[in-house]
PDB file of C-alpha atoms in Angstrom:
ATOM      1  CA  MET A  29     221.936 158.838  89.513  1.00  0.00           C
ATOM      2  CA  ALA A  30     220.105 161.980  88.423  1.00  0.00           C
ATOM      3  CA  GLU A  31     222.244 165.002  87.648  1.00  0.00           C
ATOM      4  CA  VAL A  32     221.894 167.829  90.175  1.00  0.00           C
ATOM      5  CA  SER A  33     221.000 171.132  88.525  1.00  0.00           C
ATOM      6  CA  LEU A  34     222.663 174.330  89.653  1.00  0.00           C
ATOM      7  CA  PRO A  35     220.506 177.181  90.972  1.00  0.00           C
ATOM      8  CA  ALA A  36     219.441 179.564  88.220  1.00  0.00           C
ATOM      9  CA  PRO A  37     221.902 182.385  89.105  1.00  0.00           C
ATOM     10  CA  GLN A  38     224.867 179.974  89.195  1.00  0.00           C
ATOM     11  CA  GLN A  39     223.738 178.333  85.964  1.00  0.00           C
ATOM     12  CA  THR A  40     223.560 181.750  84.300  1.00  0.00           C
ATOM     13  CA  ARG A  41     227.063 182.669  85.479  1.00  0.00           C
ATOM     14  CA  LEU A  42     228.435 179.298  84.306  1.00  0.00           C
ATOM     15  CA  GLN A  43     226.886 179.693  80.864  1.00  0.00           C
ATOM     16  CA  GLY A  44     228.306 183.202  80.694  1.00  0.00           C
ATOM     17  CA  ARG A  45     231.833 181.961  81.479  1.00  0.00           C
ATOM     18  CA  LEU A  46     231.581 179.156  78.934  1.00  0.00           C
ATOM     19  CA  GLY A  47     230.206 181.552  76.323  1.00  0.00           C
ATOM     20  CA  ALA A  48     233.120 183.915  76.924  1.00  0.00           C
ATOM     21  CA  LEU A  49     235.586 181.045  76.548  1.00  0.00           C
ATOM     22  CA  ALA A  50     233.900 179.943  73.332  1.00  0.00           C
ATOM     23  CA  PHE A  51     234.109 183.472  71.898  1.00  0.00           C
ATOM     24  CA  SER A  52     237.770 183.766  72.902  1.00  0.00           C
ATOM     25  CA  PHE A  53     238.702 180.461  71.270  1.00  0.00           C
ATOM     26  CA  ALA A  54     236.720 181.153  68.106  1.00  0.00           C
ATOM     27  CA  THR A  55     238.242 184.598  67.564  1.00  0.00           C
ATOM     28  CA  SER A  56     241.799 184.427  68.863  1.00  0.00           C
ATOM     29  CA  TRP A  57     243.081 180.858  68.983  1.00  0.00           C
ATOM     30  CA  PRO A  58     244.771 179.418  65.844  1.00  0.00           C
ATOM     31  CA  GLY A  59     243.455 176.177  64.393  1.00  0.00           C
ATOM     32  CA  ILE A  60     240.004 176.391  66.002  1.00  0.00           C
ATOM     33  CA  SER A  61     237.379 175.448  63.414  1.00  0.00           C
ATOM     34  CA  SER A  62     234.440 175.952  65.773  1.00  0.00           C
ATOM     35  CA  ALA A  63     233.752 176.740  69.420  1.00  0.00           C
ATOM     36  CA  GLY A  64     230.345 177.061  71.022  1.00  0.00           C
ATOM     37  CA  LEU A  65     227.827 175.736  73.487  1.00  0.00           C
ATOM     38  CA  GLU A  66     226.145 172.465  72.528  1.00  0.00           C
ATOM     39  CA  GLY A  67     223.590 171.116  74.976  1.00  0.00           C
ATOM     40  CA  GLY A  68     224.865 173.485  77.629  1.00  0.00           C
ATOM     41  CA  GLU A  69     228.479 172.282  77.284  1.00  0.00           C
ATOM     42  CA  LEU A  70     231.428 174.003  75.654  1.00  0.00           C
ATOM     43  CA  VAL A  71     232.603 172.105  72.556  1.00  0.00           C
ATOM     44  CA  VAL A  72     235.787 173.096  70.726  1.00  0.00           C
ATOM     45  CA  ARG A  73     236.980 171.580  67.449  1.00  0.00           C
ATOM     46  CA  THR A  74     240.627 172.044  66.593  1.00  0.00           C
ATOM     47  CA  THR A  75     243.435 170.562  64.490  1.00  0.00           C
ATOM     48  CA  ARG A  76     245.981 167.911  65.442  1.00  0.00           C
ATOM     49  CA  ASP A  77     248.927 170.307  65.390  1.00  0.00           C
ATOM     50  CA  GLN A  78     247.187 172.702  67.791  1.00  0.00           C
ATOM     51  CA  LEU A  79     245.991 170.008  70.191  1.00  0.00           C
ATOM     52  CA  LEU A  80     248.910 169.997  72.641  1.00  0.00           C
ATOM     53  CA  PRO A  81     249.212 173.816  72.971  1.00  0.00           C
ATOM     54  CA  LEU A  82     245.443 174.101  73.442  1.00  0.00           C
ATOM     55  CA  MET A  83     245.302 171.325  76.041  1.00  0.00           C
ATOM     56  CA  THR A  84     248.221 172.834  77.954  1.00  0.00           C
ATOM     57  CA  PHE A  85     246.415 176.177  77.984  1.00  0.00           C
ATOM     58  CA  LEU A  86     243.164 174.577  79.162  1.00  0.00           C
ATOM     59  CA  ARG A  87     244.925 172.881  82.035  1.00  0.00           C
ATOM     60  CA  ASP A  88     247.090 175.810  83.200  1.00  0.00           C
ATOM     61  CA  ALA A  89     245.264 179.060  82.391  1.00  0.00           C
ATOM     62  CA  PRO A  90     243.747 180.554  85.593  1.00  0.00           C
ATOM     63  CA  HIS A  91     240.315 181.095  84.028  1.00  0.00           C
ATOM     64  CA  CYS A  92     240.267 177.523  82.644  1.00  0.00           C
ATOM     65  CA  ARG A  93     241.962 175.179  85.119  1.00  0.00           C
ATOM     66  CA  PHE A  94     240.716 171.934  83.585  1.00  0.00           C
ATOM     67  CA  GLU A  95     242.634 169.755  86.017  1.00  0.00           C
ATOM     68  CA  GLN A  96     241.049 166.413  85.172  1.00  0.00           C
ATOM     69  CA  MET A  97     240.597 164.389  82.011  1.00  0.00           C
ATOM     70  CA  MET A  98     237.379 162.484  82.544  1.00  0.00           C
ATOM     71  CA  ASP A  99     237.281 160.582  79.275  1.00  0.00           C
ATOM     72  CA  LEU A 100     238.816 160.131  75.838  1.00  0.00           C
ATOM     73  CA  CYS A 101     236.887 158.268  73.169  1.00  0.00           C
ATOM     74  CA  GLY A 102     236.748 157.723  69.446  1.00  0.00           C
ATOM     75  CA  VAL A 103     233.976 158.022  66.858  1.00  0.00           C
ATOM     76  CA  ASP A 104     234.188 156.410  63.419  1.00  0.00           C
ATOM     77  CA  TYR A 105     232.832 157.995  60.221  1.00  0.00           C
ATOM     78  CA  PRO A 106     234.097 155.640  57.462  1.00  0.00           C
ATOM     79  CA  SER A 107     232.917 157.858  54.599  1.00  0.00           C
ATOM     80  CA  ARG A 108     235.239 160.728  55.597  1.00  0.00           C
ATOM     81  CA  ALA A 109     238.897 161.044  54.552  1.00  0.00           C
ATOM     82  CA  GLU A 110     239.771 161.617  58.210  1.00  0.00           C
ATOM     83  CA  ARG A 111     237.353 159.031  59.464  1.00  0.00           C
ATOM     84  CA  PHE A 112     237.962 159.299  63.219  1.00  0.00           C
ATOM     85  CA  ASP A 113     236.934 161.885  65.764  1.00  0.00           C
ATOM     86  CA  VAL A 114     239.045 161.804  68.911  1.00  0.00           C
ATOM     87  CA  VAL A 115     236.998 163.356  71.726  1.00  0.00           C
ATOM     88  CA  TYR A 116     238.513 164.673  74.977  1.00  0.00           C
ATOM     89  CA  ASN A 117     236.223 165.428  77.937  1.00  0.00           C
ATOM     90  CA  LEU A 118     237.816 167.677  80.573  1.00  0.00           C
ATOM     91  CA  LEU A 119     236.595 168.850  83.973  1.00  0.00           C
ATOM     92  CA  SER A 120     237.555 171.937  85.965  1.00  0.00           C
ATOM     93  CA  VAL A 121     236.993 171.271  89.653  1.00  0.00           C
ATOM     94  CA  THR A 122     238.107 174.813  90.423  1.00  0.00           C
ATOM     95  CA  HIS A 123     235.466 176.484  88.265  1.00  0.00           C
ATOM     96  CA  ASN A 124     232.886 173.643  88.121  1.00  0.00           C
ATOM     97  CA  GLN A 125     232.853 173.592  84.311  1.00  0.00           C
ATOM     98  CA  ARG A 126     233.421 171.099  81.523  1.00  0.00           C
ATOM     99  CA  ILE A 127     234.768 171.252  77.993  1.00  0.00           C
ATOM    100  CA  ARG A 128     234.809 168.817  75.078  1.00  0.00           C
ATOM    101  CA  VAL A 129     237.711 169.059  72.621  1.00  0.00           C
ATOM    102  CA  ILE A 130     237.420 167.250  69.280  1.00  0.00           C
ATOM    103  CA  ILE A 131     240.055 166.589  66.613  1.00  0.00           C
ATOM    104  CA  THR A 132     240.003 164.371  63.525  1.00  0.00           C
ATOM    105  CA  THR A 133     242.503 161.907  62.098  1.00  0.00           C
ATOM    106  CA  ASP A 134     242.745 158.955  59.735  1.00  0.00           C
ATOM    107  CA  ALA A 135     243.913 155.382  60.192  1.00  0.00           C
ATOM    108  CA  ALA A 136     247.554 156.190  59.392  1.00  0.00           C
ATOM    109  CA  THR A 137     248.202 159.589  61.003  1.00  0.00           C
ATOM    110  CA  PRO A 138     249.089 159.532  64.725  1.00  0.00           C
ATOM    111  CA  VAL A 139     247.759 162.003  67.265  1.00  0.00           C
ATOM    112  CA  VAL A 140     250.073 163.590  69.815  1.00  0.00           C
ATOM    113  CA  SER A 141     249.636 162.073  73.290  1.00  0.00           C
ATOM    114  CA  VAL A 142     248.429 164.222  76.188  1.00  0.00           C
ATOM    115  CA  ALA A 143     249.567 161.708  78.812  1.00  0.00           C
ATOM    116  CA  GLY A 144     252.236 164.186  79.864  1.00  0.00           C
ATOM    117  CA  LEU A 145     249.481 166.614  80.901  1.00  0.00           C
ATOM    118  CA  TRP A 146     247.055 164.083  82.393  1.00  0.00           C
ATOM    119  CA  PRO A 147     248.657 160.702  83.280  1.00  0.00           C
ATOM    120  CA  SER A 148     245.232 159.025  83.135  1.00  0.00           C
ATOM    121  CA  ALA A 149     245.200 159.763  79.390  1.00  0.00           C
ATOM    122  CA  CYS A 150     247.675 156.912  78.891  1.00  0.00           C
ATOM    123  CA  TRP A 151     244.910 154.394  79.594  1.00  0.00           C
ATOM    124  CA  TRP A 152     242.277 156.256  77.571  1.00  0.00           C
ATOM    125  CA  GLU A 153     244.607 156.518  74.557  1.00  0.00           C
ATOM    126  CA  ARG A 154     245.416 152.827  74.730  1.00  0.00           C
ATOM    127  CA  GLU A 155     241.704 152.023  74.730  1.00  0.00           C
ATOM    128  CA  CYS A 156     241.103 154.280  71.701  1.00  0.00           C
ATOM    129  CA  TYR A 157     243.992 152.602  69.893  1.00  0.00           C
ATOM    130  CA  ASP A 158     242.761 149.129  70.812  1.00  0.00           C
ATOM    131  CA  LEU A 159     239.182 149.688  69.645  1.00  0.00           C
ATOM    132  CA  PHE A 160     239.643 152.134  66.734  1.00  0.00           C
ATOM    133  CA  GLY A 161     243.301 151.836  65.692  1.00  0.00           C
ATOM    134  CA  VAL A 162     244.177 155.486  66.375  1.00  0.00           C
ATOM    135  CA  GLN A 163     247.890 155.815  67.188  1.00  0.00           C
ATOM    136  CA  PHE A 164     249.071 158.283  69.844  1.00  0.00           C
ATOM    137  CA  LEU A 165     252.562 159.662  69.367  1.00  0.00           C
ATOM    138  CA  GLY A 166     254.472 159.885  72.633  1.00  0.00           C
ATOM    139  CA  ASN A 167     252.274 157.558  74.663  1.00  0.00           C
ATOM    140  CA  PRO A 168     254.662 155.691  76.992  1.00  0.00           C
ATOM    141  CA  ASP A 169     252.846 152.345  76.692  1.00  0.00           C
ATOM    142  CA  MET A 170     251.111 152.068  73.317  1.00  0.00           C
ATOM    143  CA  ARG A 171     249.796 148.510  73.717  1.00  0.00           C
ATOM    144  CA  ARG A 172     246.348 147.029  73.430  1.00  0.00           C
ATOM    145  CA  ILE A 173     244.402 147.153  76.680  1.00  0.00           C
ATOM    146  CA  LEU A 174     241.108 145.262  76.176  1.00  0.00           C
ATOM    147  CA  THR A 175     242.101 142.726  73.536  1.00  0.00           C
ATOM    148  CA  ASP A 176     245.476 140.976  73.205  1.00  0.00           C
ATOM    149  CA  ASP A 177     248.632 142.005  71.364  1.00  0.00           C
ATOM    150  CA  GLY A 178     248.084 139.414  68.640  1.00  0.00           C
ATOM    151  CA  PHE A 179     244.453 140.419  68.028  1.00  0.00           C
ATOM    152  CA  GLU A 180     243.688 141.498  64.466  1.00  0.00           C
ATOM    153  CA  ASP A 181     241.625 144.540  63.454  1.00  0.00           C
ATOM    154  CA  PHE A 182     239.783 147.024  65.697  1.00  0.00           C
ATOM    155  CA  PRO A 183     236.362 146.066  67.111  1.00  0.00           C
ATOM    156  CA  LEU A 184     234.658 149.492  67.209  1.00  0.00           C
ATOM    157  CA  ARG A 185     235.341 150.443  63.610  1.00  0.00           C
ATOM    158  CA  LYS A 186     232.124 150.549  61.613  1.00  0.00           C
ATOM    159  CA  ASP A 187     233.533 148.097  59.056  1.00  0.00           C
ATOM    160  CA  PHE A 188     234.502 145.498  61.656  1.00  0.00           C
ATOM    161  CA  PRO A 189     232.608 142.306  60.676  1.00  0.00           C
ATOM    162  CA  LEU A 190     229.819 141.332  63.054  1.00  0.00           C
ATOM    163  CA  THR A 191     228.836 138.156  61.200  1.00  0.00           C
ATOM    164  CA  GLY A 192     230.665 135.641  59.056  1.00  0.00           C
ATOM    165  CA  TYR A 193     232.810 132.564  59.428  1.00  0.00           C
ATOM    166  CA  GLU A 194     234.912 133.691  62.395  1.00  0.00           C
ATOM    167  CA  GLU A 195     234.049 134.458  65.999  1.00  0.00           C
ATOM    168  CA  VAL A 196     235.808 136.360  68.777  1.00  0.00           C
ATOM    169  CA  ARG A 197     235.846 134.886  72.263  1.00  0.00           C
ATOM    170  CA  TYR A 198     237.922 134.768  75.436  1.00  0.00           C
ATOM    171  CA  ASP A 199     239.879 131.541  75.851  1.00  0.00           C
ATOM    172  CA  VAL A 200     240.109 130.712  79.571  1.00  0.00           C
ATOM    173  CA  GLU A 201     242.949 128.215  79.188  1.00  0.00           C
ATOM    174  CA  ARG A 202     245.095 130.510  77.003  1.00  0.00           C
ATOM    175  CA  ARG A 203     243.971 133.598  78.973  1.00  0.00           C
ATOM    176  CA  GLU A 204     243.574 135.723  75.883  1.00  0.00           C
ATOM    177  CA  VAL A 205     241.011 136.893  73.333  1.00  0.00           C
ATOM    178  CA  VAL A 206     241.112 134.689  70.238  1.00  0.00           C
ATOM    179  CA  LYS A 207     239.562 134.813  66.778  1.00  0.00           C
ATOM    180  CA  GLU A 208     238.754 131.448  65.252  1.00  0.00           C
ATOM    181  CA  PRO A 209     236.364 129.786  62.773  1.00  0.00           C
ATOM    182  CA  VAL A 210     232.789 129.490  63.988  1.00  0.00           C
ATOM    183  CA  SER A 211     232.033 126.044  65.381  1.00  0.00           C
ATOM    184  CA  LEU A 212     228.365 125.234  66.005  1.00  0.00           C
ATOM    185  CA  VAL A 213     227.797 122.277  68.299  1.00  0.00           C
ATOM    186  CA  GLN A 214     224.992 119.777  67.671  1.00  0.00           C
ATOM    187  CA  ASP A 215     222.663 121.326  70.257  1.00  0.00           C
ATOM    188  CA  PHE A 216     222.649 124.638  68.408  1.00  0.00           C
ATOM    189  CA  ARG A 217     222.321 123.115  64.931  1.00  0.00           C
ATOM    190  CA  ASN A 218     219.131 121.355  66.023  1.00  0.00           C
ATOM    191  CA  PHE A 219     217.801 124.216  68.113  1.00  0.00           C
ATOM    192  CA  ASP A 220     213.983 124.315  67.810  1.00  0.00           C
ATOM    193  CA  PHE A 221     213.561 127.952  68.965  1.00  0.00           C
ATOM    194  CA  VAL A 222     211.043 126.899  71.645  1.00  0.00           C
ATOM    195  CA  SER A 223     211.767 128.580  74.956  1.00  0.00           C
ATOM    196  CA  PRO A 224     211.849 126.434  78.118  1.00  0.00           C
ATOM    197  CA  TRP A 225     208.648 128.139  79.298  1.00  0.00           C
ATOM    198  CA  GLU A 226     206.783 127.361  76.080  1.00  0.00           C
ATOM    199  CA  GLY A 227     207.894 123.724  76.056  1.00  0.00           C
ATOM    200  CA  MET A 228     207.078 123.080  79.717  1.00  0.00           C
ATOM    201  CA  LEU A 229     203.568 121.742  80.256  1.00  0.00           C
ATOM    202  CA  THR A 230     203.723 121.687  84.031  1.00  0.00           C
ATOM    203  CA  LEU A 231     205.550 124.287  86.093  1.00  0.00           C
ATOM    204  CA  PRO A 232     207.342 123.142  89.264  1.00  0.00           C
ATOM    205  CA  GLY A 233     204.884 123.190  92.143  1.00  0.00           C
ATOM    206  CA  ASP A 234     201.906 123.200  89.759  1.00  0.00           C
ATOM    207  CA  GLU A 235     201.498 119.411  89.394  1.00  0.00           C
ATOM    208  CA  LYS A 236     198.114 119.277  91.135  1.00  0.00           C
ATOM    209  CA  ALA A 237     196.658 122.008  88.941  1.00  0.00           C
ATOM    210  CA  HIS A 238     197.979 120.160  85.908  1.00  0.00           C
ATOM    211  CA  GLU A 239     196.191 116.978  86.988  1.00  0.00           C
ATOM    212  CA  VAL A 240     192.944 118.920  87.377  1.00  0.00           C
ATOM    213  CA  ARG A 241     193.334 120.432  83.897  1.00  0.00           C
ATOM    214  CA  GLN A 242     194.047 117.036  82.371  1.00  0.00           C
ATOM    215  CA  HIS A 243     190.972 115.557  84.125  1.00  0.00           C
ATOM    216  CA  ILE A 244     188.763 118.359  82.771  1.00  0.00           C
ATOM    217  CA  LYS A 245     190.231 117.889  79.302  1.00  0.00           C
ATOM    218  CA  ARG A 246     189.511 114.139  79.326  1.00  0.00           C
ATOM    219  CA  SER A 247     185.971 114.758  80.613  1.00  0.00           C
ATOM    220  CA  ARG A 248     185.258 117.182  77.767  1.00  0.00           C
ATOM    221  CA  GLY A 249     186.782 114.808  75.247  1.00  0.00           C
TER     222      GLY A 249
END
């Protein structure tokens, strides 16, 4: 679905409000490393210890009123000491504006949970933990959500192996995701890489045309 653009005057007012918020955060809020408009959206980068006070302010302040958490996701940069970005996307229905809050952490340092502010964050934090291994301190149900409790490693880390001697699959009988040695059946070991269309001389319903072609071929031979 295509995004509906606001009329020019409303767009100008929205950008002005977001610009004012960015200036306020950059100049008066502790722990803010950067705040500005990126692609027309307000993006704020802060520290872990300032996350909860900032999020509480964003939800409750009258000129913010970010009532909904739309998404929480992780980004992995293995070369950094704090390799993970944790990205929070918030929506203000009251003011029709969005904000993206970004913090960083490493594989061992937990991030404070914001599930007490937005209950939906419980699920998003579990997903980030399951796929990246980021722990959230204070989450009421810090379990895996897409893989199983016994699953090893974290699939969306950049160093998660994509090839090798093990495969990940869902076992219907055990009703869980399992990791096990790769087992190639005979059909795949002898696979000739010819698609069914390339190997098929006569398409269904085309038998008569095939007979005509064969007759012409024999006549020319």
